[in-house]
mmCIF file of C-alpha atoms in Angstrom:
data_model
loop_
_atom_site.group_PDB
_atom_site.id
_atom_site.type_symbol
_atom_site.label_atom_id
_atom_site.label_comp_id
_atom_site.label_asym_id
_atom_site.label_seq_id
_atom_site.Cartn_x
_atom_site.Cartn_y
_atom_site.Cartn_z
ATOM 1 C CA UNK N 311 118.009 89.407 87.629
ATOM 2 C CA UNK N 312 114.721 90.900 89.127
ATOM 3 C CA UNK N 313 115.018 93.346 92.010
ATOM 4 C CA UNK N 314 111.847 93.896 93.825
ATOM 5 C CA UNK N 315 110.845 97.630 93.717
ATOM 6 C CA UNK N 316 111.222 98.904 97.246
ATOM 7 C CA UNK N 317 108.199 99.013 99.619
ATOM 8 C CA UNK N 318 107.004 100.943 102.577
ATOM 9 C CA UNK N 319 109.701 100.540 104.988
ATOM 10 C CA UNK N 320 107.051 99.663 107.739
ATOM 11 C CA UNK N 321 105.981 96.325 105.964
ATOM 12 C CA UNK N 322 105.864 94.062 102.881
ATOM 13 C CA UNK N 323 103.772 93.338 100.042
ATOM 14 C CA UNK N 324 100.600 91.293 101.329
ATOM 15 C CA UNK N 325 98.176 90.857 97.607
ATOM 16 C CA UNK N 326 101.089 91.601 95.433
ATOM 17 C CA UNK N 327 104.504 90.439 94.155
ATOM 18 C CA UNK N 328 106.850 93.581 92.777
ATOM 19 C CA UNK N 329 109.298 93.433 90.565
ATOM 20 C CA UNK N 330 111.169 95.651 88.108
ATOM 21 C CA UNK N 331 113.974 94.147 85.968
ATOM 22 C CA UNK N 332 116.663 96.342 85.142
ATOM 23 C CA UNK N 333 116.241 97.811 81.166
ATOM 24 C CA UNK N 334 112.312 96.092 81.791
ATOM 25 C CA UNK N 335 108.959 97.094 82.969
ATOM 26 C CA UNK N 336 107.432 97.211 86.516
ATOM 27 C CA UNK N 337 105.201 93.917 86.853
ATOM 28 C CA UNK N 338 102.751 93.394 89.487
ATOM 29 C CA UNK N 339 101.263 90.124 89.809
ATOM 30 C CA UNK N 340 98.081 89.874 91.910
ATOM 31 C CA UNK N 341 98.012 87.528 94.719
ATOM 32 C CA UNK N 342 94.820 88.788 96.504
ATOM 33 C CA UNK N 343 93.289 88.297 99.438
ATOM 34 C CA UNK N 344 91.950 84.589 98.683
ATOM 35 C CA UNK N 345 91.604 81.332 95.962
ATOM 36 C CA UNK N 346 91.539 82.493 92.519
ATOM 37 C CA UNK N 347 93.522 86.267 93.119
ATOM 38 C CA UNK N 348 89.933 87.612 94.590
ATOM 39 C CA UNK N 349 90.270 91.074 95.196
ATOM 40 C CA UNK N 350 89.931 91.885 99.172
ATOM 41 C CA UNK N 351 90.230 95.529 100.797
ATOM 42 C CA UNK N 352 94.058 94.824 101.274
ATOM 43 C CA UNK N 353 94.539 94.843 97.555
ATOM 44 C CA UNK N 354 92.804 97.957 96.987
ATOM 45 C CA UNK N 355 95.281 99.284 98.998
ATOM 46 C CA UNK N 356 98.550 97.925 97.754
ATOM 47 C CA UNK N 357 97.287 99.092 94.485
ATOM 48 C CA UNK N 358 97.316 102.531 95.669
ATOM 49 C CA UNK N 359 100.501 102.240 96.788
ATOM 50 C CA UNK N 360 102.389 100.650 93.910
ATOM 51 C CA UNK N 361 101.204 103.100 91.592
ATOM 52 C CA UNK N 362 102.421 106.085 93.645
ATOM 53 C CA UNK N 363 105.631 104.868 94.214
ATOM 54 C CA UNK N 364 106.006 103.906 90.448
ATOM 55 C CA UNK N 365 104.881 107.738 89.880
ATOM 56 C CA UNK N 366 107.904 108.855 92.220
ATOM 57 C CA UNK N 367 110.320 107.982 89.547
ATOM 58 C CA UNK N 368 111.194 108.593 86.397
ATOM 59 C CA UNK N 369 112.388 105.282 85.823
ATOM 60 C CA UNK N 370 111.347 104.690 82.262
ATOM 61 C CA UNK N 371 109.121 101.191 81.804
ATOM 62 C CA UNK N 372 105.600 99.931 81.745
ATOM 63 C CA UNK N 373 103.752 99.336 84.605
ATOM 64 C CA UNK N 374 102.090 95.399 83.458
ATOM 65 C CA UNK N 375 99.761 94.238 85.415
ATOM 66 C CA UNK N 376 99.281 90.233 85.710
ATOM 67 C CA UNK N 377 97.245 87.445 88.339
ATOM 68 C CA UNK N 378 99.328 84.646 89.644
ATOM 69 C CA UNK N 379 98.923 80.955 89.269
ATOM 70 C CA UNK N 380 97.251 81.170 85.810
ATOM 71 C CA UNK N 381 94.213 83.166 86.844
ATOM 72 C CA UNK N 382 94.199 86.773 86.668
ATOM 73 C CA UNK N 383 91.410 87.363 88.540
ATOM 74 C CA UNK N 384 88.163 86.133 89.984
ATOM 75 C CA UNK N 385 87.007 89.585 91.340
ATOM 76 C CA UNK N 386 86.041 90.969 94.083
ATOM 77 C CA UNK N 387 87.120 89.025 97.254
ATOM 78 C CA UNK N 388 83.018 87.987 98.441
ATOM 79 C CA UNK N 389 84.283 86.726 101.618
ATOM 80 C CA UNK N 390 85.203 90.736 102.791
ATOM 81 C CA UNK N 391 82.518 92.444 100.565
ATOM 82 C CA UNK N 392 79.876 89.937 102.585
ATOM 83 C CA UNK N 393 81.593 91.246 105.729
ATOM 84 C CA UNK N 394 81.632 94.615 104.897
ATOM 85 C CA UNK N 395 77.936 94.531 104.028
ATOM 86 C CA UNK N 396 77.141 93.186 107.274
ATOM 87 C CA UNK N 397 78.329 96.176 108.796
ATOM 88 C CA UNK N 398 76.961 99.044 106.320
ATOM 89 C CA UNK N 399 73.608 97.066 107.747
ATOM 90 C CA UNK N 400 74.447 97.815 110.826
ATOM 91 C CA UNK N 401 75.497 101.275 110.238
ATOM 92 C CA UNK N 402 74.212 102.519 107.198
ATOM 93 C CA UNK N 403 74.893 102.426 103.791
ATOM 94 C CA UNK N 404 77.559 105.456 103.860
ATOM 95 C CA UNK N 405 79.937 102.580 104.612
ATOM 96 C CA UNK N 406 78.799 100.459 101.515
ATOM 97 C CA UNK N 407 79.441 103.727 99.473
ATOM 98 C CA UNK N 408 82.421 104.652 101.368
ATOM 99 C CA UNK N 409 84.140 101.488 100.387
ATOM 100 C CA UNK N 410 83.092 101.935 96.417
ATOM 101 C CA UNK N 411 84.622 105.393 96.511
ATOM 102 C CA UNK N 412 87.943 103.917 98.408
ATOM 103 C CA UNK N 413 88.126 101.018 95.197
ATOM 104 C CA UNK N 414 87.010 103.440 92.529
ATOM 105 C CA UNK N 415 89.846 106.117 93.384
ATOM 106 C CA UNK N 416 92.090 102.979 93.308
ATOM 107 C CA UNK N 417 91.363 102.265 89.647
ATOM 108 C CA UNK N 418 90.980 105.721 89.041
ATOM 109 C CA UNK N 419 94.425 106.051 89.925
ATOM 110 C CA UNK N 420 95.452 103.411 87.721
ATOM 111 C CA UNK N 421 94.310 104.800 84.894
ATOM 112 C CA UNK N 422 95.296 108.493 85.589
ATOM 113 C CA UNK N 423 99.595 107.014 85.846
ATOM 114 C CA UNK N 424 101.305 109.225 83.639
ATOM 115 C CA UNK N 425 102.751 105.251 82.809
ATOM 116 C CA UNK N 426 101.393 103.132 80.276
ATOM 117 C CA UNK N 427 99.257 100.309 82.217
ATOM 118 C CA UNK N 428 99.300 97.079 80.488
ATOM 119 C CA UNK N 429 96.984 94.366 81.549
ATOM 120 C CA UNK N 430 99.017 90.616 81.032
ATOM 121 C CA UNK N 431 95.401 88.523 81.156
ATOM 122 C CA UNK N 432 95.700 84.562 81.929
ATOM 123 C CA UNK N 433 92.343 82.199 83.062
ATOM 124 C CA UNK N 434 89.449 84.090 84.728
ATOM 125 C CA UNK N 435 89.228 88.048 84.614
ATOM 126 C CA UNK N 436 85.489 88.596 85.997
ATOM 127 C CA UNK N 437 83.889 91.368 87.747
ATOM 128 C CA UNK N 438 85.871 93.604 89.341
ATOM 129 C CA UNK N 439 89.141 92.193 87.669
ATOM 130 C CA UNK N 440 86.948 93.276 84.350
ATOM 131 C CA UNK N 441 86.784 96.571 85.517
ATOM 132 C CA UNK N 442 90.494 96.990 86.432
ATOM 133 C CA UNK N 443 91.612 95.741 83.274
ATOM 134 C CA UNK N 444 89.250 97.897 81.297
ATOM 135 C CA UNK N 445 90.940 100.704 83.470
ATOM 136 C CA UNK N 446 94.215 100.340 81.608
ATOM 137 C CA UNK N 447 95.773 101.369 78.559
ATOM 138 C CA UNK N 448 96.043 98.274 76.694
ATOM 139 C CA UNK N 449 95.258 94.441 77.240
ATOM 140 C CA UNK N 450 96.707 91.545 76.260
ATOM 141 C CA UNK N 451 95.398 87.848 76.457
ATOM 142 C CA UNK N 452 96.861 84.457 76.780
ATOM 143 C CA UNK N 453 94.514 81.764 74.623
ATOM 144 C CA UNK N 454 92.829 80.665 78.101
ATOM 145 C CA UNK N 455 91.439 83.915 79.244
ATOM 146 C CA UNK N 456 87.981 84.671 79.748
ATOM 147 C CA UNK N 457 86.056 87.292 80.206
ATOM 148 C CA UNK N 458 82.754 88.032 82.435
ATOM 149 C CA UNK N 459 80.963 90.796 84.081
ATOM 150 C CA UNK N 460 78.119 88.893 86.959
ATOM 151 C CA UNK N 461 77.463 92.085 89.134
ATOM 152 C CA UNK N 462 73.572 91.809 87.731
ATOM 153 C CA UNK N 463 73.066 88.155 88.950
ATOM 154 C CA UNK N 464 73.873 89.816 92.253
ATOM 155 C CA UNK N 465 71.826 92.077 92.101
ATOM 156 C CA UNK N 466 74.827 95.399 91.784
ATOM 157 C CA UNK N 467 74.927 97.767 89.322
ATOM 158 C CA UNK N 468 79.075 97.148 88.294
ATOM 159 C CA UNK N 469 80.426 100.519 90.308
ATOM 160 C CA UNK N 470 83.939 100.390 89.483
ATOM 161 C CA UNK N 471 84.034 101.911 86.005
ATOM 162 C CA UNK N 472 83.525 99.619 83.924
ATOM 163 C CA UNK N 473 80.272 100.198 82.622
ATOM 164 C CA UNK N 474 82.106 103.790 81.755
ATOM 165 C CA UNK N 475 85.001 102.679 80.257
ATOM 166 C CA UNK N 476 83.737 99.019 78.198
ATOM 167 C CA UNK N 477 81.472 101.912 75.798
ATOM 168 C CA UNK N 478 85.061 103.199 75.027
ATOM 169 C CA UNK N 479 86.251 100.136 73.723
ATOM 170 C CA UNK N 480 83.712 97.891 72.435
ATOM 171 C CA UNK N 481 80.407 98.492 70.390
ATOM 172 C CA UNK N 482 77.301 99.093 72.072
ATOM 173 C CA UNK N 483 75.631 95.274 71.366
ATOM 174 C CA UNK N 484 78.952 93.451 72.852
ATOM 175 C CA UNK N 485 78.381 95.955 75.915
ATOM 176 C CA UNK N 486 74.715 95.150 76.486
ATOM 177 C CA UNK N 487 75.589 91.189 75.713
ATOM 178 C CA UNK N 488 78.432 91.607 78.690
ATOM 179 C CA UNK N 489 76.397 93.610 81.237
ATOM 180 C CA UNK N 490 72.846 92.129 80.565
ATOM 181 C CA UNK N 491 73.085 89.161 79.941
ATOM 182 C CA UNK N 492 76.552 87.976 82.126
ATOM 183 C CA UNK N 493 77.948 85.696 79.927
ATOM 184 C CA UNK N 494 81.710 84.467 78.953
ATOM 185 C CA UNK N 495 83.766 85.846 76.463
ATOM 186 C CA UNK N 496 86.782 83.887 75.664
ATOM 187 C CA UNK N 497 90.091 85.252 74.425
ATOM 188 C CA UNK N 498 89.609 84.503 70.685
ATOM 189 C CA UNK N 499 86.157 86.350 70.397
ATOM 190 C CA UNK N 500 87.505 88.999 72.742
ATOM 191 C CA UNK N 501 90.364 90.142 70.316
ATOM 192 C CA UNK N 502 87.561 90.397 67.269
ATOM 193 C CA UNK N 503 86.156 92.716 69.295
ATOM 194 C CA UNK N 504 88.680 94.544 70.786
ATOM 195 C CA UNK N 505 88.546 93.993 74.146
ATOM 196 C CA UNK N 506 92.241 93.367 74.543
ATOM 197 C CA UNK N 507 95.013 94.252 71.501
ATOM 198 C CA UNK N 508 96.618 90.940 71.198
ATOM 199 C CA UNK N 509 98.571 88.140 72.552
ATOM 200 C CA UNK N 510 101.741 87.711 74.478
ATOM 201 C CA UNK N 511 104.342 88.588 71.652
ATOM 202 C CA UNK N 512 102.528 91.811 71.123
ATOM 203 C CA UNK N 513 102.742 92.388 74.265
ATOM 204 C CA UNK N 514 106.486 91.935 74.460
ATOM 205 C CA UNK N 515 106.542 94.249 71.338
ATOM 206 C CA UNK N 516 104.192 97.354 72.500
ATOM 207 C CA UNK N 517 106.142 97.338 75.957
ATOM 208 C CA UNK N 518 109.691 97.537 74.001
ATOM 209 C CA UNK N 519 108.107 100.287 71.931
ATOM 210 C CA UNK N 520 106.996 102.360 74.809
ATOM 211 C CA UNK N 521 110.160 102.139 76.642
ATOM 212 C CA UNK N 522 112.118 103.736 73.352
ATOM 213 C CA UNK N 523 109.504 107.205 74.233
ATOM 214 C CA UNK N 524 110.457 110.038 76.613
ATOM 215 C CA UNK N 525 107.644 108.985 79.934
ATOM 216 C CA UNK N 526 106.630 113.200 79.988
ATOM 217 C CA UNK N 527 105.480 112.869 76.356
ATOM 218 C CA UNK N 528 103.569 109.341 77.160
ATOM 219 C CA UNK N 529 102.074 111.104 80.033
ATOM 220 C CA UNK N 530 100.882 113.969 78.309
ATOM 221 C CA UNK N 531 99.309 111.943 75.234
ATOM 222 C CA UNK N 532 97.315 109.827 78.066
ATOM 223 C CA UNK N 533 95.494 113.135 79.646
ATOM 224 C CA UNK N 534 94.681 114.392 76.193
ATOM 225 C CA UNK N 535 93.078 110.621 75.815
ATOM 226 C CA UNK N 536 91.182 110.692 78.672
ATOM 227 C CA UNK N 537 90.485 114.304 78.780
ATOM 228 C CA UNK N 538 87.110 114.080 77.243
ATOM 229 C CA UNK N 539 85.507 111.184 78.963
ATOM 230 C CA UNK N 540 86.359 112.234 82.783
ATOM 231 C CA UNK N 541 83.278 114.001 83.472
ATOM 232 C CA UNK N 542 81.333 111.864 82.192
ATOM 233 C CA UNK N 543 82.698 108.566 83.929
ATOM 234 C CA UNK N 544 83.000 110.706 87.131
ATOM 235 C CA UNK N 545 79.213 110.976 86.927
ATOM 236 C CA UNK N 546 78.532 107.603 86.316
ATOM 237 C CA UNK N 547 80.658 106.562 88.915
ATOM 238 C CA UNK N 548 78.703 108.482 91.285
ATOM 239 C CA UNK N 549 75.174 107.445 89.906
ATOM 240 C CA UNK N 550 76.384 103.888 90.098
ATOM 241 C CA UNK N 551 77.789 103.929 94.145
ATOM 242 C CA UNK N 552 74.371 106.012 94.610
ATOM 243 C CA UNK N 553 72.240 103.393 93.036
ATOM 244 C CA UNK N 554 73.782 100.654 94.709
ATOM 245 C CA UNK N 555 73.191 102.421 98.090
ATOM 246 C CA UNK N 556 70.210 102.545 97.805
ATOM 247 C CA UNK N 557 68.650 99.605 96.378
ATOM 248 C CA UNK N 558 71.615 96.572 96.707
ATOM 249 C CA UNK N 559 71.723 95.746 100.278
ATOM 250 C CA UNK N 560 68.495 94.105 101.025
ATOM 251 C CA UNK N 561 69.465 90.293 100.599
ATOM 252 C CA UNK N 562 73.053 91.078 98.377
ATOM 253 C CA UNK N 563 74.815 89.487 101.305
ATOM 254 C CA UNK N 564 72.547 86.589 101.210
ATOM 255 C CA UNK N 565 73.011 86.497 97.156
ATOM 256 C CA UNK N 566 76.923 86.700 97.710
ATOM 257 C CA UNK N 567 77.009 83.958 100.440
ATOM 258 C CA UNK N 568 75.650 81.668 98.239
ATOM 259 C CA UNK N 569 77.742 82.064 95.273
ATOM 260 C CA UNK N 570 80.288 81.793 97.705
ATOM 261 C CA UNK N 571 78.980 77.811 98.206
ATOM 262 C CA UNK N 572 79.061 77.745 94.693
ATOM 263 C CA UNK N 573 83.081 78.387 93.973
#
């Protein structure tokens, strides 16, 4: 039987559902903040949280991350990004930049869990959901997923990491296809390239082979990983928020609004 990992004491889960079996792996399935697991400011949030209070134990286990409802992920939740743009025109754009920074330092902290992160990927994984996934250590992929990265139709320069981190794991053409052009990549073509490691009985095996290692060791092997890209994607983080800034607001909330009509 499942017992859900405990939360803050002052409320419950909102985006997420939390559960760590005992002998098994913390899974967190994304509910989000709308249709299709969209990705809202509460999420960002949550995500925080779970990760630190999975980093408070030594608990051995994978942390897997997974959408609910067949659909990991349609992104970014428009419907608050549209709002929040509404008032960074009012205000500034320090608050448009503000909120990158708050959902970059979310994934960031994904990635940096001395756990192993382990992306479960069913139906849609687009946008922002690419970036998260391409955030942790390995992904797997039901036959139905598909993969997508919009931001350009938009008129946004992707700011979450994953033009940083997709160079680390696919060849240079695939990442230019992805980011220029905006097109699908189902789950087939998506394991030929490496994009994610396999299907769901690998994933089963990799998670029963990381449980068997001592968690300081795993953590240790991930910062000598990462080590040499973090200044790097720190910059580009920063040159993407700065870009955006500065040339996305005129007319992105008018862009978003109507691929809102369009869902």
């Amino acid at each position: 039987m499942s017992v859900a990992l405990a939360a803050p004491a002052s409320r419950e889960w909102q985006t997420l559902e939390v559960t760590w079996p005992p002998g098994g792996d913390l899974r967190v399935t994304i509910r989000g903040t709308g249709a299709g697991n969209v990705l809202g400011g509460p999420f960002w949030t949550e995500l925080a949280e779970v990760v630190a209070l999975a980093e408070a134990t030594d608990r051995p286990g994978s942390l897997i991350l997974r959408g609910h409802g067949g659909v990991f992920s349609r992104g970014l939740d428009l419907r608050w990004y549209v709002t929040r743009l509404r008032r960074a025109a009012r205000r500034g754009g320090n608050v448009l930049a503000a909120d990158a920074r708050r959902l970059q330092d979310a994934i960031t902290g994904l990635a940096r869990s001395g756990r192993v992160v382990i992306a479960d990927i069913d139906g849609e994984c687009t946008g922002a959901a690419l970036e998260l996934v391409c955030a942790c250590d390995v992904r797997y992929a039901s036959a139905r997923a598909w993969f997508s990265l919009p931001e350009a139709e938009l008129g946004l320069v992707a700011d979450l990491g994953g033009l940083q981190r997709l160079p680390r794991l696919l060849g240079e053409g695939v990442v230019r296809e992805l980011v220029l052009g905006g097109g699908r990549i189902g789950a087939a073509r998506a394991e030929r390239i490496g994009l994610v490691n396999g299907g769901a009985a690998d994933l089963t095996a990799f998670s029963g082979r990381v449980r068997a290692q001592p968690g300081a060791v795993l953590a240790q092997l991930k910062r000598e990983l990462d080590a040499p890209h973090e200044e790097s994607l720190a910059t580009g983080l920063d040159r993407a928020v700065r870009w955006n800034t500065e040339h996305a607001l005129d007319g992105l909330a008018t862009r978003m609004t109507a691929r809102l009509g369009g869902r």
